[in-house]
mmCIF file of C-alpha atoms and ligand atoms in Angstrom:
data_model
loop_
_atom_site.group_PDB
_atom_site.id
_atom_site.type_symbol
_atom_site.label_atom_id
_atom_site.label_comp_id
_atom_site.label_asym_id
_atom_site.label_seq_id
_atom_site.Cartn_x
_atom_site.Cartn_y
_atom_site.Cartn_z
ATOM 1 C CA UNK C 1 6.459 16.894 -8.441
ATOM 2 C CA UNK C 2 3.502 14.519 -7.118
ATOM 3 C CA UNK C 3 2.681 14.531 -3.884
ATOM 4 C CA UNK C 4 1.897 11.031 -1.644
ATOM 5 C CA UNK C 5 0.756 10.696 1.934
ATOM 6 C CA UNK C 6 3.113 9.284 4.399
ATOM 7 C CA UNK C 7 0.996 7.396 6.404
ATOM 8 C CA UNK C 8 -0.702 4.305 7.891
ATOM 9 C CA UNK C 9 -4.173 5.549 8.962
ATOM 10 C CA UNK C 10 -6.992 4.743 6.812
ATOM 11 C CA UNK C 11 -9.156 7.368 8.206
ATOM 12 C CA UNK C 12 -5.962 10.318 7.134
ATOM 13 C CA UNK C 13 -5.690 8.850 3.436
ATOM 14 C CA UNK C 14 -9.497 8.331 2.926
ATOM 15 C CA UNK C 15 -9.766 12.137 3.630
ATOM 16 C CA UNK C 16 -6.723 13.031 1.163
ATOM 17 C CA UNK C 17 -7.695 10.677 -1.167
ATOM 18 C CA UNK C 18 -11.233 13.153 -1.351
ATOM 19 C CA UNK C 19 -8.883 15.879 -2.699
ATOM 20 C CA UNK C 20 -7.662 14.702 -5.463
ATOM 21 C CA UNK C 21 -3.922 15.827 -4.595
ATOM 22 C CA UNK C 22 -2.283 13.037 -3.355
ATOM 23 C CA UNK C 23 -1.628 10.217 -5.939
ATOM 24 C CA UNK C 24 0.305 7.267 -4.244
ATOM 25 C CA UNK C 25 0.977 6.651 -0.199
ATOM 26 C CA UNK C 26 4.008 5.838 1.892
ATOM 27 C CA UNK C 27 4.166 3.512 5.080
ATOM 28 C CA UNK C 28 6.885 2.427 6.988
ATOM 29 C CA UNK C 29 6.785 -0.308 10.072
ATOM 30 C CA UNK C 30 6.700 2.391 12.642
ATOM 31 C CA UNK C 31 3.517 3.766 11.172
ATOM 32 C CA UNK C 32 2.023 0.364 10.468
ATOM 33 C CA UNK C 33 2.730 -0.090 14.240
ATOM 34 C CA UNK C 34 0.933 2.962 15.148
ATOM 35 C CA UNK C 35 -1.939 2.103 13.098
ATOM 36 C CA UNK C 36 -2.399 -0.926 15.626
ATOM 37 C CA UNK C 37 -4.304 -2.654 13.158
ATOM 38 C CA UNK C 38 -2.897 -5.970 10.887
ATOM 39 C CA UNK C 39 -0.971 -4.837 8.480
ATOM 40 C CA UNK C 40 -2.936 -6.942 5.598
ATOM 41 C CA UNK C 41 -6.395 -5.304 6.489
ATOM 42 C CA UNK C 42 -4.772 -1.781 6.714
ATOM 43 C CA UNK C 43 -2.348 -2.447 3.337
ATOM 44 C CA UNK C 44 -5.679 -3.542 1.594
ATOM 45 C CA UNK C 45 -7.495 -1.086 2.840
ATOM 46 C CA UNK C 46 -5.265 1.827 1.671
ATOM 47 C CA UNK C 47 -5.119 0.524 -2.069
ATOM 48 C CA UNK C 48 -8.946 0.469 -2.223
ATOM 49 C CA UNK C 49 -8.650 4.285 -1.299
ATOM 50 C CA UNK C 50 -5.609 5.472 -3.783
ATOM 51 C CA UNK C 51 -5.563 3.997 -7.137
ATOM 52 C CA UNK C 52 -1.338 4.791 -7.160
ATOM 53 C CA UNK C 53 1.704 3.315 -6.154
ATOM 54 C CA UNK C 54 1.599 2.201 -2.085
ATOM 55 C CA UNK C 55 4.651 1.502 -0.815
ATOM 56 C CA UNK C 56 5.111 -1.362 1.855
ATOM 57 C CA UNK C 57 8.398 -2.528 3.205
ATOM 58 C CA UNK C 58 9.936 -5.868 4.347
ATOM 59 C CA UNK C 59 11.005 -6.150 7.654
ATOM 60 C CA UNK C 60 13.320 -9.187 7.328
ATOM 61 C CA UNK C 61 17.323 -8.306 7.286
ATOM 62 C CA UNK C 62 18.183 -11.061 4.699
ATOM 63 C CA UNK C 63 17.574 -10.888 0.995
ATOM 64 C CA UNK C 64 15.744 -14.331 1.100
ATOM 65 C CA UNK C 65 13.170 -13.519 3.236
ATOM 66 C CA UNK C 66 12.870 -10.012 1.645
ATOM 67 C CA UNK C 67 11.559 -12.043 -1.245
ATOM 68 C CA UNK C 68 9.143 -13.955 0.383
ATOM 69 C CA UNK C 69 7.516 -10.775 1.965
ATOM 70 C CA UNK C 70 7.358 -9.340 -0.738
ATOM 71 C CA UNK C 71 5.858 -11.667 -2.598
ATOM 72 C CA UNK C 72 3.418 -11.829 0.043
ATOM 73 C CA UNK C 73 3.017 -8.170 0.256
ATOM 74 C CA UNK C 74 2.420 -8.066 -3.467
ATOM 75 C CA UNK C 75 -0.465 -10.885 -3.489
ATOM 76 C CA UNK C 76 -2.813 -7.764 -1.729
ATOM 77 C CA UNK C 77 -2.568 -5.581 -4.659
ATOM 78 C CA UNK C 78 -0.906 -5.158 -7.680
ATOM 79 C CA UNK C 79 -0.401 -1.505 -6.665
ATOM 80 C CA UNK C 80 1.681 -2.288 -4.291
ATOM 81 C CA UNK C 81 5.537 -1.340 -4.386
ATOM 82 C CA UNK C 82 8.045 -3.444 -2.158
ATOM 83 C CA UNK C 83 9.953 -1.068 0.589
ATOM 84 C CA UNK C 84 13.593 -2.207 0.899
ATOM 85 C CA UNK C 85 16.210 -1.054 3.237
ATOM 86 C CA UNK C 86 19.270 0.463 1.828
ATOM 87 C CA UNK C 87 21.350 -2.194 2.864
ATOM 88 C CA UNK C 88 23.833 -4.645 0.559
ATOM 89 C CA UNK C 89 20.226 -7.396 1.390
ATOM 90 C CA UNK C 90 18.249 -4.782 0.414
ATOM 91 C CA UNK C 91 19.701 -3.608 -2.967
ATOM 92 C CA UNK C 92 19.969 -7.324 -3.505
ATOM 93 C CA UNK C 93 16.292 -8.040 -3.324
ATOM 94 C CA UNK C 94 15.941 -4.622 -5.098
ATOM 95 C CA UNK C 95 17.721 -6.587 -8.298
ATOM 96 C CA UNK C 96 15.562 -9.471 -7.558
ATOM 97 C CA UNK C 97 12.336 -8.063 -7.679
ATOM 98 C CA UNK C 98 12.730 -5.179 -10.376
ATOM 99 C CA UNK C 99 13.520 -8.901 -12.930
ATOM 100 C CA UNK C 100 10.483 -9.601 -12.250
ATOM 101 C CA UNK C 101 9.073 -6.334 -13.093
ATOM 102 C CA UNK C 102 7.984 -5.789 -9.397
ATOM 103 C CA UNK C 103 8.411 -1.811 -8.859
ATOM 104 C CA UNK C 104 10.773 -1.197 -5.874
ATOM 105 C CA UNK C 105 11.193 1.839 -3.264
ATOM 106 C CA UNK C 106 14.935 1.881 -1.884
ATOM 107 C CA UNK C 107 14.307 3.386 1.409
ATOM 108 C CA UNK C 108 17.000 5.197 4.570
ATOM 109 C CA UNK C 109 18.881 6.670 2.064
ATOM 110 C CA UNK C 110 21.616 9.767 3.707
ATOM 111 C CA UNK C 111 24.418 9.842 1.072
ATOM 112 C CA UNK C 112 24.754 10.277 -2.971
ATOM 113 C CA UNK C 113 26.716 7.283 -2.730
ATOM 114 C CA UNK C 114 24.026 4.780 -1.430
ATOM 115 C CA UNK C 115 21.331 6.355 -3.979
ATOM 116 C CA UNK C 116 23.632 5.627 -6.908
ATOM 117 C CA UNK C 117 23.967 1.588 -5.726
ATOM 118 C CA UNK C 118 20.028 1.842 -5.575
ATOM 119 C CA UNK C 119 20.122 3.051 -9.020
ATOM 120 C CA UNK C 120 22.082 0.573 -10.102
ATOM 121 C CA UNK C 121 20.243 -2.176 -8.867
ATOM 122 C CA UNK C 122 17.075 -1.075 -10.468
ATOM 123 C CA UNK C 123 14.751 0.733 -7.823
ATOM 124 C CA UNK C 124 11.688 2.374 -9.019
ATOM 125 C CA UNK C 125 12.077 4.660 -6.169
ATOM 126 C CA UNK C 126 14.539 6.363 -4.486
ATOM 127 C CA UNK C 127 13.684 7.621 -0.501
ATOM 128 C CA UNK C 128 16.018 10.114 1.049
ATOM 129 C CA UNK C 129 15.243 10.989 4.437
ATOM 130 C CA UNK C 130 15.643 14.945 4.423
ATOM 131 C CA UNK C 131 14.454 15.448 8.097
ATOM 132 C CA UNK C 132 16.617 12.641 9.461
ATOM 133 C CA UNK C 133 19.147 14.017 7.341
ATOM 134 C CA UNK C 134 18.575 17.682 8.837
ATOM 135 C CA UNK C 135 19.042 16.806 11.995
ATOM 136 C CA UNK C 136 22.527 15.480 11.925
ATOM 137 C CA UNK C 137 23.527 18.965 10.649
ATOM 138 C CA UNK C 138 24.022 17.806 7.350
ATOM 139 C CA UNK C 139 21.587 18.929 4.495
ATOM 140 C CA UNK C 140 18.684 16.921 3.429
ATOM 141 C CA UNK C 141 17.810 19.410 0.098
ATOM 142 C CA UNK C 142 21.566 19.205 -1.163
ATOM 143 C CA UNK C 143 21.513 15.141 -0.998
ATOM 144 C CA UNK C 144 18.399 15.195 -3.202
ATOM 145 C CA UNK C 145 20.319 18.093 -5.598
ATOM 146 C CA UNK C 146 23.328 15.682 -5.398
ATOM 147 C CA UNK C 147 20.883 12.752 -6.196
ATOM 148 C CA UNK C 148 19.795 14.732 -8.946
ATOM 149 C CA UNK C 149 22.072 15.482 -10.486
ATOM 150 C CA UNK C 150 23.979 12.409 -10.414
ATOM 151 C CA UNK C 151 21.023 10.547 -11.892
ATOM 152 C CA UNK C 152 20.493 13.184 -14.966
ATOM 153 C CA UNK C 153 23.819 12.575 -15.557
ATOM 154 C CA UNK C 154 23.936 8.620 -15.672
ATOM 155 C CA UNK C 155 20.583 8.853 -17.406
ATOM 156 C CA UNK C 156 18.875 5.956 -14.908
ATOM 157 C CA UNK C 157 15.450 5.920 -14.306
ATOM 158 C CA UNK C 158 14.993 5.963 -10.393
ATOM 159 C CA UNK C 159 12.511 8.503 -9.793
ATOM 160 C CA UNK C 160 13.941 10.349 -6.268
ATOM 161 C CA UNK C 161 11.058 10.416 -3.620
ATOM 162 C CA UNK C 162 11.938 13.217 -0.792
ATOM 163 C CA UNK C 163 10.591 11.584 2.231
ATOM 164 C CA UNK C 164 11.012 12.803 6.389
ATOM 165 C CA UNK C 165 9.727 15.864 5.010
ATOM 166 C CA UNK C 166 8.904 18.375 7.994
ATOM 167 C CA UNK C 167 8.056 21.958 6.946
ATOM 168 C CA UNK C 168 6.364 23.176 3.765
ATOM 169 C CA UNK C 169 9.602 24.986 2.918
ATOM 170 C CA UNK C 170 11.171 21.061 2.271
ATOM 171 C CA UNK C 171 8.285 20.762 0.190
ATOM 172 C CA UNK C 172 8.546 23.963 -2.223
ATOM 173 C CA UNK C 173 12.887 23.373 -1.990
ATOM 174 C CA UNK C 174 13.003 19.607 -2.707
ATOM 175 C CA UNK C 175 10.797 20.273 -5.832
ATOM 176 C CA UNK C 176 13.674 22.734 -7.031
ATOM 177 C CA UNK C 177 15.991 20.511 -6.144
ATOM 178 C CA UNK C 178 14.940 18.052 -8.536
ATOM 179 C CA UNK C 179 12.444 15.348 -6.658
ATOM 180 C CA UNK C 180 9.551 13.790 -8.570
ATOM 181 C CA UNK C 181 7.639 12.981 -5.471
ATOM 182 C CA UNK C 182 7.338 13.952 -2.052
ATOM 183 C CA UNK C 183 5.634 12.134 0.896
ATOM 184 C CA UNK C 184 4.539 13.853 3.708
ATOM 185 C CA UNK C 185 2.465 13.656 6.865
ATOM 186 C CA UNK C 186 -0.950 14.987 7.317
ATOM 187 C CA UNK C 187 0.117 17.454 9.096
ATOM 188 C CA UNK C 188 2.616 18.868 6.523
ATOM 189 C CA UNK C 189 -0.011 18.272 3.849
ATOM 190 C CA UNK C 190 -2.338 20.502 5.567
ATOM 191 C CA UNK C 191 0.268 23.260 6.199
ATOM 192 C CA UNK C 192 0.769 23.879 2.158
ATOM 193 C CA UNK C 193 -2.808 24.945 2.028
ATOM 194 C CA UNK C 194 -2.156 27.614 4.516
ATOM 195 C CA UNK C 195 -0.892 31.819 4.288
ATOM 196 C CA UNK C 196 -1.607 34.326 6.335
ATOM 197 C CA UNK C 197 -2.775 36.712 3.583
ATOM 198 C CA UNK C 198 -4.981 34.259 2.460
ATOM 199 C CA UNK C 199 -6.866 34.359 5.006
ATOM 200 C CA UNK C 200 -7.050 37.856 5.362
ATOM 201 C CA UNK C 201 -8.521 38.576 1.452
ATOM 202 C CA UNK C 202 -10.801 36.045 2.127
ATOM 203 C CA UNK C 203 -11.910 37.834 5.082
ATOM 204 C CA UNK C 204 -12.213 40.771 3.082
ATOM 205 C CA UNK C 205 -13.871 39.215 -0.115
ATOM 206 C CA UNK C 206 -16.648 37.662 3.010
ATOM 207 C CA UNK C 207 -17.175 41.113 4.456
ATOM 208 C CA UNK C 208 -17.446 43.398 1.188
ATOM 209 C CA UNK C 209 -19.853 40.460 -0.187
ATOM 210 C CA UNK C 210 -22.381 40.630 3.189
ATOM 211 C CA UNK C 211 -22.577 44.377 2.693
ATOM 212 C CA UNK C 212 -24.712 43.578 -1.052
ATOM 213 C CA UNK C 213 -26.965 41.440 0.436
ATOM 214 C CA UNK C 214 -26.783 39.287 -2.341
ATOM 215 C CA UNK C 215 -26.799 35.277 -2.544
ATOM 216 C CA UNK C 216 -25.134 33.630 -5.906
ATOM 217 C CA UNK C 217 -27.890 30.294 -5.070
HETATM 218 O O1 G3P G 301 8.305 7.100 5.400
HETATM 219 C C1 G3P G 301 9.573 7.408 5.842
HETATM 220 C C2 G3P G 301 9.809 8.819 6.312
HETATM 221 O O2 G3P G 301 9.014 9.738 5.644
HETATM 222 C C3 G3P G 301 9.858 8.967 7.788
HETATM 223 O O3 G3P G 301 9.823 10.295 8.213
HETATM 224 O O4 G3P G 301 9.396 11.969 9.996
HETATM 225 O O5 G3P G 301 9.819 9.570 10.619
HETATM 226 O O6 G3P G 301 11.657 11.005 9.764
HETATM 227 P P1 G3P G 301 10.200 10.733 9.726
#
């Protein structure tokens, strides 16, 4: 499963991008918002710092205009991959721009139902929202099993991208579950790094190596 930042701020990707783990970003118009910044400079910005797919999503409600952003939105970079809402306009200009080989992310997806219509119309991508999901009591990890499985079975392409992710445990379970990618924030990027007993070997491996005296440079 390969793992993408979801995020708008340069200064997060450019220090993700250092790593070497993450290999395509996520935005969304709330986080372009929070950037503060025009979303041009910031959208160009983040495809000089991943060479991967960087998803960036319309904000009109009718297929027509969908187009036209995205046509827009495509003129930054060629790496760029059209966000469209999982509505009947959004699917449409999913069909749309997938004829003319433009790679698609179908994104606010919360039932099996609405990811097979994505599939149908094309999409690239494939965003259920576990978190959102989560919270309504219903589970995010058995919608992207569903997905899954549904999509093996049909044999389409869609590649299912497990996005509101909020603990590292979505992270390990969406993998099994059957998720090519997973987008998550900073925060939750940092938090896979992390165990307790880590930490304590290392501290262990430090203070055993002091006691030699010895220096490897
Ligand atoms: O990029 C869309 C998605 O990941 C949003 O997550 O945390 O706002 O539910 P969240």
């Amino acid at each position: 499963m390969d793992l993408f930042i979801d995020s708008a701020s340069t200064h997060e990707i450019s220090a993700w991008a250092e790593t070497g783990l993450v290999t395509g970003v996520t935005t969304n118009p709330s986080l372009l918002a929070k950037s503060g910044r025009p979303v041009h400079e910031v959208l160009k910005e983040i495809c000089a710092l991943i060479d991967g797919p960087i998803s960036a999503e319309v904000t009109a409600s009718d297929w027509g205009t969908m187009l036209r952003e995205a046509e827009v939105l495509r003129a930054i970079h060629d790496n760029i991959v059209i966000k469209v809402p999982l509505t009947k306009d959004g699917l449409k200009a999913c069909y749309h721009l997938v004829r003319r080989e433009i790679p698609v992310n179908v994104t606010l997806c919360f039932s099996a139902a609405q990811a097979l219509m994505a599939a149908q119309a094309g999409a690239t991508f494939i965003s259920p929202f576990l978190g959102r999901l989560d919270d309504t009591g219903v589970s995010g990890i058995n919608l992207v099993r569903d997905i899954a499985e549904i999509y093996q079975k049909g044999e389409y392409g869609t590649a299912i991208l497990a996005a509101s992710i909020r603990s590292a445990a979505h992270v390990e379970e969406a993998a099994k579950a059957g998720a090519h990618v997973a987008t998550l924030p900073a925060k939750i990027l940092e938090a896979l790094y992390h165990h307790p007993l880590t930490d304590k070997g290392l501290e262990i491996f430090e203070a055993d190596w002091k006691q030699t005296g010895q220096s490897i440079l």
